[in-house]
Amino acid sequence: VFYASGHGVPAALLARVLAAAEAFFALPQPAKDAIAVERSPSRSRGYQRLGQNVTQGQNDAHEGLDLMRELPRDHRLVRAGINHGDCNQWPAAAPALRDTLDEYVAAMSGVGAAIMSAVVCWAVRASTCQCTESASARACCYTISRTGKDEQW
């Protein structure tokens, strides 16, 4: 586990994501159950009640909303059955959630690419890293710290 800072995702967007999530989880139970994970064709996208998700044989102590990147039906991952080729379920009672999360995912995709570039640079050592002027290149200069340790890459 690590934390990234200086990533350029606006604090206002992060605050909107948290507010949208809080608004969703504050909805009455029937509104959340309307998009229950059991209602998705793949049974992998939608709302999970408190304790419904199981990890290593134990019921998790959280409720969740499972969403995935939506891909066109003819995408190679959908054809291969890897992406659970159905669509996300969005709550009618929380209309801002989708737009906010779409904006957040777009911003975080750039951060993810930058972090992966930084990991590769670290793995092959900076002397052989072939970075270009892009978000990925700037990641080579980011500080990536492991939680609970003073080690930095």
Short mmCIF file of N, CA and C in Angstrom, two decimals:
data_model
loop_
_atom_site.label_atom_id
_atom_site.label_comp_id
_atom_site.label_asym_id
_atom_site.label_seq_id
_atom_site.Cartn_x
_atom_site.Cartn_y
_atom_site.Cartn_z
N VAL A 1 0.85 -1.17 0.00
CA VAL A 1 0.00 0.00 0.00
C VAL A 1 0.90 1.24 0.00
N PHE A 2 0.52 2.22 -0.79
CA PHE A 2 1.27 3.46 -0.82
C PHE A 2 0.31 4.60 -1.09
N TYR A 3 0.79 5.79 -0.88
CA TYR A 3 0.03 6.99 -1.14
C TYR A 3 0.77 7.81 -2.19
N ALA A 4 0.03 8.41 -3.08
CA ALA A 4 0.63 9.28 -4.09
C ALA A 4 0.21 10.71 -3.78
N SER A 5 1.15 11.61 -3.85
CA SER A 5 0.84 13.03 -3.67
C SER A 5 1.37 13.79 -4.88
N GLY A 6 0.91 15.00 -5.05
CA GLY A 6 1.36 15.80 -6.17
C GLY A 6 0.87 15.25 -7.51
N HIS A 7 -0.24 14.54 -7.49
CA HIS A 7 -0.74 13.86 -8.70
C HIS A 7 -1.55 14.75 -9.61
N GLY A 8 -1.94 15.93 -9.15
CA GLY A 8 -2.65 16.86 -10.00
C GLY A 8 -4.16 16.68 -10.05
N VAL A 9 -4.71 15.69 -9.37
CA VAL A 9 -6.17 15.54 -9.32
C VAL A 9 -6.68 16.63 -8.36
N PRO A 10 -7.57 17.49 -8.83
CA PRO A 10 -8.02 18.61 -8.00
C PRO A 10 -8.67 18.15 -6.69
N ALA A 11 -8.33 18.86 -5.62
CA ALA A 11 -8.92 18.55 -4.31
C ALA A 11 -10.44 18.69 -4.35
N ALA A 12 -10.94 19.61 -5.15
CA ALA A 12 -12.39 19.79 -5.27
C ALA A 12 -13.05 18.55 -5.86
N LEU A 13 -12.40 17.92 -6.82
CA LEU A 13 -12.94 16.68 -7.40
C LEU A 13 -12.93 15.57 -6.35
N LEU A 14 -11.85 15.44 -5.61
CA LEU A 14 -11.79 14.42 -4.57
C LEU A 14 -12.89 14.64 -3.53
N ALA A 15 -13.15 15.88 -3.19
CA ALA A 15 -14.21 16.20 -2.23
C ALA A 15 -15.58 15.85 -2.81
N ARG A 16 -15.79 16.10 -4.10
CA ARG A 16 -17.06 15.75 -4.74
C ARG A 16 -17.27 14.24 -4.78
N VAL A 17 -16.19 13.48 -4.99
CA VAL A 17 -16.29 12.02 -4.98
C VAL A 17 -16.74 11.54 -3.61
N LEU A 18 -16.11 12.05 -2.57
CA LEU A 18 -16.49 11.64 -1.21
C LEU A 18 -17.92 12.04 -0.89
N ALA A 19 -18.32 13.24 -1.30
CA ALA A 19 -19.69 13.69 -1.06
C ALA A 19 -20.70 12.83 -1.82
N ALA A 20 -20.38 12.47 -3.06
CA ALA A 20 -21.28 11.62 -3.85
C ALA A 20 -21.39 10.23 -3.23
N ALA A 21 -20.28 9.70 -2.75
CA ALA A 21 -20.30 8.38 -2.10
C ALA A 21 -21.12 8.44 -0.81
N GLU A 22 -20.91 9.47 -0.02
CA GLU A 22 -21.68 9.62 1.22
C GLU A 22 -23.17 9.74 0.91
N ALA A 23 -23.51 10.49 -0.13
CA ALA A 23 -24.92 10.64 -0.52
C ALA A 23 -25.51 9.30 -0.93
N PHE A 24 -24.74 8.51 -1.68
CA PHE A 24 -25.25 7.20 -2.08
C PHE A 24 -25.49 6.31 -0.87
N PHE A 25 -24.51 6.19 0.01
CA PHE A 25 -24.65 5.28 1.14
C PHE A 25 -25.67 5.76 2.17
N ALA A 26 -26.05 7.05 2.11
CA ALA A 26 -27.09 7.59 2.99
C ALA A 26 -28.49 7.36 2.45
N LEU A 27 -28.60 6.85 1.22
CA LEU A 27 -29.92 6.59 0.64
C LEU A 27 -30.66 5.54 1.47
N PRO A 28 -31.99 5.56 1.40
CA PRO A 28 -32.77 4.50 2.07
C PRO A 28 -32.39 3.14 1.47
N GLN A 29 -32.46 2.10 2.27
CA GLN A 29 -32.07 0.76 1.83
C GLN A 29 -32.75 0.32 0.53
N PRO A 30 -34.06 0.56 0.34
CA PRO A 30 -34.69 0.14 -0.93
C PRO A 30 -34.07 0.80 -2.16
N ALA A 31 -33.62 2.04 -2.04
CA ALA A 31 -32.99 2.71 -3.19
C ALA A 31 -31.67 2.06 -3.55
N LYS A 32 -30.92 1.62 -2.54
CA LYS A 32 -29.66 0.93 -2.80
C LYS A 32 -29.92 -0.48 -3.31
N ASP A 33 -30.90 -1.15 -2.72
CA ASP A 33 -31.22 -2.52 -3.16
C ASP A 33 -31.73 -2.57 -4.60
N ALA A 34 -32.24 -1.45 -5.11
CA ALA A 34 -32.73 -1.41 -6.50
C ALA A 34 -31.61 -1.68 -7.49
N ILE A 35 -30.35 -1.47 -7.08
CA ILE A 35 -29.22 -1.76 -7.97
C ILE A 35 -28.32 -2.84 -7.35
N ALA A 36 -28.94 -3.78 -6.66
CA ALA A 36 -28.19 -4.86 -6.01
C ALA A 36 -27.37 -5.63 -7.03
N VAL A 37 -26.21 -6.09 -6.60
CA VAL A 37 -25.29 -6.82 -7.48
C VAL A 37 -25.98 -8.03 -8.11
N GLU A 38 -26.93 -8.61 -7.42
CA GLU A 38 -27.65 -9.78 -7.96
C GLU A 38 -28.47 -9.43 -9.20
N ARG A 39 -28.75 -8.17 -9.40
CA ARG A 39 -29.56 -7.74 -10.55
C ARG A 39 -28.74 -7.56 -11.82
N SER A 40 -27.41 -7.58 -11.71
CA SER A 40 -26.59 -7.43 -12.91
C SER A 40 -26.42 -8.80 -13.56
N PRO A 41 -26.39 -8.85 -14.90
CA PRO A 41 -26.25 -10.15 -15.57
C PRO A 41 -25.03 -10.95 -15.11
N SER A 42 -23.94 -10.27 -14.82
CA SER A 42 -22.73 -10.98 -14.39
C SER A 42 -22.68 -11.19 -12.88
N ARG A 43 -23.63 -10.60 -12.18
CA ARG A 43 -23.64 -10.63 -10.70
C ARG A 43 -22.35 -10.04 -10.13
N SER A 44 -21.81 -9.06 -10.83
CA SER A 44 -20.54 -8.48 -10.39
C SER A 44 -20.58 -6.96 -10.30
N ARG A 45 -21.67 -6.34 -10.69
CA ARG A 45 -21.74 -4.88 -10.66
C ARG A 45 -22.99 -4.46 -9.91
N GLY A 46 -22.80 -3.58 -8.95
CA GLY A 46 -23.95 -3.07 -8.21
C GLY A 46 -23.68 -3.01 -6.71
N TYR A 47 -24.74 -2.81 -5.98
CA TYR A 47 -24.67 -2.61 -4.54
C TYR A 47 -24.59 -3.93 -3.78
N GLN A 48 -23.76 -3.93 -2.75
CA GLN A 48 -23.67 -5.08 -1.83
C GLN A 48 -23.97 -4.58 -0.42
N ARG A 49 -24.89 -5.27 0.23
CA ARG A 49 -25.26 -4.93 1.61
C ARG A 49 -24.10 -5.19 2.58
N LEU A 50 -24.21 -4.60 3.74
CA LEU A 50 -23.25 -4.82 4.82
C LEU A 50 -23.09 -6.32 5.06
N GLY A 51 -21.86 -6.81 4.98
CA GLY A 51 -21.59 -8.21 5.24
C GLY A 51 -21.83 -9.15 4.07
N GLN A 52 -22.32 -8.65 2.95
CA GLN A 52 -22.63 -9.51 1.81
C GLN A 52 -21.38 -9.99 1.09
N ASN A 53 -20.38 -9.14 0.97
CA ASN A 53 -19.15 -9.53 0.30
C ASN A 53 -18.33 -10.42 1.24
N VAL A 54 -17.69 -11.42 0.68
CA VAL A 54 -16.89 -12.36 1.47
C VAL A 54 -15.46 -12.33 0.96
N THR A 55 -14.52 -12.18 1.89
CA THR A 55 -13.10 -12.21 1.59
C THR A 55 -12.44 -13.26 2.47
N GLN A 56 -11.76 -14.20 1.86
CA GLN A 56 -11.08 -15.29 2.57
C GLN A 56 -12.00 -15.97 3.57
N GLY A 57 -13.24 -16.22 3.13
CA GLY A 57 -14.20 -16.95 3.95
C GLY A 57 -14.87 -16.13 5.04
N GLN A 58 -14.58 -14.86 5.12
CA GLN A 58 -15.15 -13.99 6.15
C GLN A 58 -16.04 -12.92 5.50
N ASN A 59 -17.22 -12.69 6.10
CA ASN A 59 -18.08 -11.62 5.63
C ASN A 59 -17.41 -10.28 5.94
N ASP A 60 -17.35 -9.41 4.93
CA ASP A 60 -16.74 -8.10 5.11
C ASP A 60 -17.67 -7.19 5.91
N ALA A 61 -17.08 -6.32 6.70
CA ALA A 61 -17.85 -5.39 7.53
C ALA A 61 -18.01 -4.05 6.81
N HIS A 62 -18.49 -4.11 5.58
CA HIS A 62 -18.76 -2.88 4.84
C HIS A 62 -19.84 -3.13 3.80
N GLU A 63 -20.50 -2.07 3.39
CA GLU A 63 -21.37 -2.16 2.22
C GLU A 63 -20.58 -1.55 1.07
N GLY A 64 -20.93 -1.93 -0.15
CA GLY A 64 -20.13 -1.46 -1.26
C GLY A 64 -20.94 -1.28 -2.52
N LEU A 65 -20.35 -0.56 -3.46
CA LEU A 65 -20.91 -0.38 -4.79
C LEU A 65 -19.83 -0.77 -5.77
N ASP A 66 -19.99 -1.91 -6.42
CA ASP A 66 -19.00 -2.42 -7.35
C ASP A 66 -19.28 -1.89 -8.75
N LEU A 67 -18.30 -1.20 -9.29
CA LEU A 67 -18.38 -0.62 -10.63
C LEU A 67 -17.14 -1.03 -11.39
N MET A 68 -17.24 -1.10 -12.69
CA MET A 68 -16.10 -1.44 -13.55
C MET A 68 -16.12 -0.55 -14.78
N ARG A 69 -15.00 -0.52 -15.43
CA ARG A 69 -14.92 0.19 -16.71
C ARG A 69 -15.87 -0.49 -17.68
N GLU A 70 -16.70 0.30 -18.33
CA GLU A 70 -17.63 -0.25 -19.30
C GLU A 70 -16.96 -0.28 -20.67
N LEU A 71 -16.99 -1.42 -21.31
CA LEU A 71 -16.37 -1.59 -22.61
C LEU A 71 -17.42 -1.98 -23.64
N PRO A 72 -17.18 -1.65 -24.90
CA PRO A 72 -18.13 -2.07 -25.94
C PRO A 72 -18.16 -3.60 -26.04
N ARG A 73 -19.29 -4.12 -26.48
CA ARG A 73 -19.48 -5.57 -26.56
C ARG A 73 -18.43 -6.27 -27.43
N ASP A 74 -17.89 -5.57 -28.42
CA ASP A 74 -16.92 -6.20 -29.31
C ASP A 74 -15.46 -6.04 -28.82
N HIS A 75 -15.28 -5.45 -27.65
CA HIS A 75 -13.92 -5.29 -27.12
C HIS A 75 -13.33 -6.67 -26.82
N ARG A 76 -12.04 -6.82 -27.04
CA ARG A 76 -11.39 -8.13 -26.87
C ARG A 76 -11.55 -8.68 -25.45
N LEU A 77 -11.55 -7.84 -24.43
CA LEU A 77 -11.71 -8.33 -23.06
C LEU A 77 -13.12 -8.83 -22.80
N VAL A 78 -14.11 -8.15 -23.37
CA VAL A 78 -15.50 -8.60 -23.23
C VAL A 78 -15.68 -9.92 -23.97
N ARG A 79 -15.15 -10.00 -25.19
CA ARG A 79 -15.27 -11.25 -25.96
C ARG A 79 -14.59 -12.41 -25.23
N ALA A 80 -13.52 -12.12 -24.50
CA ALA A 80 -12.80 -13.16 -23.76
C ALA A 80 -13.45 -13.46 -22.41
N GLY A 81 -14.48 -12.70 -22.04
CA GLY A 81 -15.16 -12.93 -20.78
C GLY A 81 -14.42 -12.38 -19.56
N ILE A 82 -13.46 -11.52 -19.79
CA ILE A 82 -12.64 -11.01 -18.70
C ILE A 82 -13.28 -9.81 -18.01
N ASN A 83 -14.04 -8.99 -18.73
CA ASN A 83 -14.55 -7.74 -18.17
C ASN A 83 -15.99 -7.81 -17.69
N HIS A 84 -16.59 -8.96 -17.59
CA HIS A 84 -18.01 -9.05 -17.19
C HIS A 84 -18.83 -8.09 -18.06
N GLY A 85 -18.89 -8.34 -19.33
CA GLY A 85 -19.41 -7.43 -20.34
C GLY A 85 -20.74 -6.77 -20.16
N ASP A 86 -21.25 -6.63 -18.94
CA ASP A 86 -22.49 -5.87 -18.78
C ASP A 86 -22.17 -4.45 -18.33
N CYS A 87 -23.21 -3.68 -18.07
CA CYS A 87 -23.04 -2.27 -17.72
C CYS A 87 -23.16 -2.06 -16.22
N ASN A 88 -22.59 -0.97 -15.75
CA ASN A 88 -22.75 -0.61 -14.36
C ASN A 88 -24.20 -0.26 -14.07
N GLN A 89 -24.61 -0.45 -12.84
CA GLN A 89 -25.92 -0.03 -12.39
C GLN A 89 -25.74 1.29 -11.64
N TRP A 90 -26.54 2.27 -11.97
CA TRP A 90 -26.43 3.59 -11.34
C TRP A 90 -27.72 3.90 -10.61
N PRO A 91 -27.63 4.43 -9.40
CA PRO A 91 -28.84 4.72 -8.62
C PRO A 91 -29.60 5.94 -9.14
N ALA A 92 -30.87 5.77 -9.39
CA ALA A 92 -31.70 6.88 -9.86
C ALA A 92 -31.78 7.97 -8.80
N ALA A 93 -31.68 7.60 -7.54
CA ALA A 93 -31.83 8.56 -6.44
C ALA A 93 -30.54 9.36 -6.17
N ALA A 94 -29.46 9.06 -6.87
CA ALA A 94 -28.20 9.79 -6.68
C ALA A 94 -27.61 10.11 -8.06
N PRO A 95 -28.27 11.01 -8.81
CA PRO A 95 -27.88 11.26 -10.19
C PRO A 95 -26.47 11.83 -10.37
N ALA A 96 -25.93 12.52 -9.40
CA ALA A 96 -24.59 13.11 -9.54
C ALA A 96 -23.49 12.07 -9.45
N LEU A 97 -23.80 10.90 -8.94
CA LEU A 97 -22.77 9.89 -8.71
C LEU A 97 -22.06 9.50 -10.01
N ARG A 98 -22.80 9.22 -11.05
CA ARG A 98 -22.19 8.75 -12.29
C ARG A 98 -21.25 9.78 -12.91
N ASP A 99 -21.72 11.01 -13.07
CA ASP A 99 -20.87 12.05 -13.68
C ASP A 99 -19.63 12.30 -12.84
N THR A 100 -19.80 12.33 -11.53
CA THR A 100 -18.67 12.57 -10.64
C THR A 100 -17.65 11.44 -10.74
N LEU A 101 -18.12 10.20 -10.71
CA LEU A 101 -17.19 9.07 -10.79
C LEU A 101 -16.57 8.95 -12.17
N ASP A 102 -17.30 9.27 -13.22
CA ASP A 102 -16.70 9.26 -14.55
C ASP A 102 -15.55 10.26 -14.64
N GLU A 103 -15.75 11.45 -14.08
CA GLU A 103 -14.70 12.46 -14.07
C GLU A 103 -13.50 12.00 -13.24
N TYR A 104 -13.79 11.39 -12.10
CA TYR A 104 -12.74 10.90 -11.20
C TYR A 104 -11.93 9.78 -11.86
N VAL A 105 -12.60 8.83 -12.49
CA VAL A 105 -11.90 7.72 -13.15
C VAL A 105 -11.02 8.25 -14.27
N ALA A 106 -11.51 9.22 -15.03
CA ALA A 106 -10.69 9.80 -16.09
C ALA A 106 -9.43 10.44 -15.51
N ALA A 107 -9.57 11.17 -14.42
CA ALA A 107 -8.41 11.81 -13.79
C ALA A 107 -7.46 10.77 -13.20
N MET A 108 -8.01 9.76 -12.56
CA MET A 108 -7.18 8.75 -11.90
C MET A 108 -6.53 7.80 -12.90
N SER A 109 -7.08 7.68 -14.09
CA SER A 109 -6.44 6.84 -15.10
C SER A 109 -5.07 7.41 -15.47
N GLY A 110 -4.99 8.73 -15.55
CA GLY A 110 -3.70 9.36 -15.80
C GLY A 110 -2.74 9.14 -14.65
N VAL A 111 -3.25 9.20 -13.42
CA VAL A 111 -2.41 8.95 -12.25
C VAL A 111 -1.92 7.51 -12.26
N GLY A 112 -2.80 6.58 -12.59
CA GLY A 112 -2.41 5.17 -12.64
C GLY A 112 -1.32 4.92 -13.67
N ALA A 113 -1.45 5.53 -14.83
CA ALA A 113 -0.42 5.37 -15.86
C ALA A 113 0.90 5.96 -15.38
N ALA A 114 0.84 7.09 -14.69
CA ALA A 114 2.05 7.72 -14.18
C ALA A 114 2.71 6.85 -13.12
N ILE A 115 1.92 6.27 -12.25
CA ILE A 115 2.47 5.41 -11.19
C ILE A 115 3.10 4.17 -11.80
N MET A 116 2.45 3.58 -12.79
CA MET A 116 3.04 2.40 -13.42
C MET A 116 4.37 2.75 -14.08
N SER A 117 4.44 3.92 -14.68
CA SER A 117 5.70 4.36 -15.27
C SER A 117 6.77 4.50 -14.20
N ALA A 118 6.39 5.06 -13.06
CA ALA A 118 7.35 5.23 -11.96
C ALA A 118 7.82 3.87 -11.43
N VAL A 119 6.91 2.91 -11.34
CA VAL A 119 7.28 1.58 -10.87
C VAL A 119 8.27 0.94 -11.84
N VAL A 120 8.01 1.08 -13.14
CA VAL A 120 8.93 0.53 -14.14
C VAL A 120 10.28 1.22 -14.03
N CYS A 121 10.27 2.54 -13.88
CA CYS A 121 11.53 3.27 -13.74
C CYS A 121 12.31 2.79 -12.53
N TRP A 122 11.61 2.55 -11.45
CA TRP A 122 12.27 2.05 -10.24
C TRP A 122 12.81 0.64 -10.48
N ALA A 123 12.00 -0.20 -11.12
CA ALA A 123 12.39 -1.59 -11.32
C ALA A 123 13.62 -1.74 -12.21
N VAL A 124 13.73 -0.90 -13.22
CA VAL A 124 14.87 -1.00 -14.13
C VAL A 124 15.95 0.02 -13.80
N ARG A 125 15.72 0.76 -12.74
CA ARG A 125 16.63 1.81 -12.27
C ARG A 125 16.54 3.01 -13.20
N ALA A 126 16.58 4.16 -12.64
CA ALA A 126 16.37 5.41 -13.39
C ALA A 126 17.35 5.59 -14.54
N SER A 127 18.54 5.00 -14.44
CA SER A 127 19.53 5.20 -15.49
C SER A 127 19.10 4.60 -16.83
N THR A 128 18.21 3.61 -16.81
CA THR A 128 17.77 3.02 -18.06
C THR A 128 16.33 3.39 -18.41
N CYS A 129 15.73 4.24 -17.60
CA CYS A 129 14.34 4.63 -17.82
C CYS A 129 14.25 5.57 -19.02
N GLN A 130 13.36 5.26 -19.95
CA GLN A 130 13.18 6.07 -21.15
C GLN A 130 11.86 6.84 -21.03
N CYS A 131 11.85 7.87 -20.22
CA CYS A 131 10.63 8.66 -20.03
C CYS A 131 10.52 9.74 -21.09
N THR A 132 9.28 10.13 -21.36
CA THR A 132 9.02 11.22 -22.30
C THR A 132 8.28 12.32 -21.54
N GLU A 133 8.08 13.44 -22.19
CA GLU A 133 7.35 14.54 -21.55
C GLU A 133 5.86 14.22 -21.56
N SER A 134 5.39 13.65 -20.49
CA SER A 134 3.98 13.30 -20.34
C SER A 134 3.71 13.12 -18.86
N ALA A 135 2.48 12.80 -18.54
CA ALA A 135 2.14 12.52 -17.14
C ALA A 135 2.97 11.35 -16.65
N SER A 136 3.22 10.37 -17.52
CA SER A 136 4.03 9.23 -17.13
C SER A 136 5.45 9.65 -16.79
N ALA A 137 5.99 10.59 -17.54
CA ALA A 137 7.35 11.04 -17.28
C ALA A 137 7.43 11.76 -15.94
N ARG A 138 6.44 12.57 -15.65
CA ARG A 138 6.46 13.29 -14.38
C ARG A 138 6.40 12.33 -13.21
N ALA A 139 5.84 11.13 -13.40
CA ALA A 139 5.75 10.17 -12.31
C ALA A 139 7.12 9.72 -11.85
N CYS A 140 8.10 9.77 -12.74
CA CYS A 140 9.45 9.35 -12.34
C CYS A 140 9.99 10.22 -11.23
N CYS A 141 9.42 11.39 -11.05
CA CYS A 141 9.89 12.30 -10.01
C CYS A 141 8.98 12.30 -8.79
N TYR A 142 7.87 11.58 -8.85
CA TYR A 142 6.97 11.52 -7.70
C TYR A 142 7.61 10.71 -6.59
N THR A 143 7.23 11.02 -5.37
CA THR A 143 7.66 10.22 -4.23
C THR A 143 6.58 9.18 -3.98
N ILE A 144 6.96 7.94 -3.96
CA ILE A 144 6.03 6.86 -3.66
C ILE A 144 6.54 6.19 -2.40
N SER A 145 5.72 6.24 -1.35
CA SER A 145 6.13 5.70 -0.06
C SER A 145 5.28 4.50 0.29
N ARG A 146 5.88 3.54 0.96
CA ARG A 146 5.12 2.40 1.46
C ARG A 146 4.55 2.77 2.81
N THR A 147 3.29 2.44 3.04
CA THR A 147 2.64 2.75 4.30
C THR A 147 3.40 2.09 5.44
N GLY A 148 3.67 2.87 6.47
CA GLY A 148 4.30 2.33 7.66
C GLY A 148 5.79 2.19 7.59
N LYS A 149 6.40 2.62 6.50
CA LYS A 149 7.85 2.50 6.35
C LYS A 149 8.41 3.83 5.89
N ASP A 150 9.68 4.04 6.14
CA ASP A 150 10.33 5.26 5.69
C ASP A 150 10.95 5.08 4.31
N GLU A 151 10.87 3.87 3.75
CA GLU A 151 11.47 3.64 2.45
C GLU A 151 10.77 4.47 1.40
N GLN A 152 11.52 5.08 0.54
CA GLN A 152 10.95 5.80 -0.59
C GLN A 152 11.67 5.37 -1.84
N TRP A 153 10.93 5.32 -2.94
CA TRP A 153 11.51 4.96 -4.21
C TRP A 153 11.86 6.22 -4.96
#
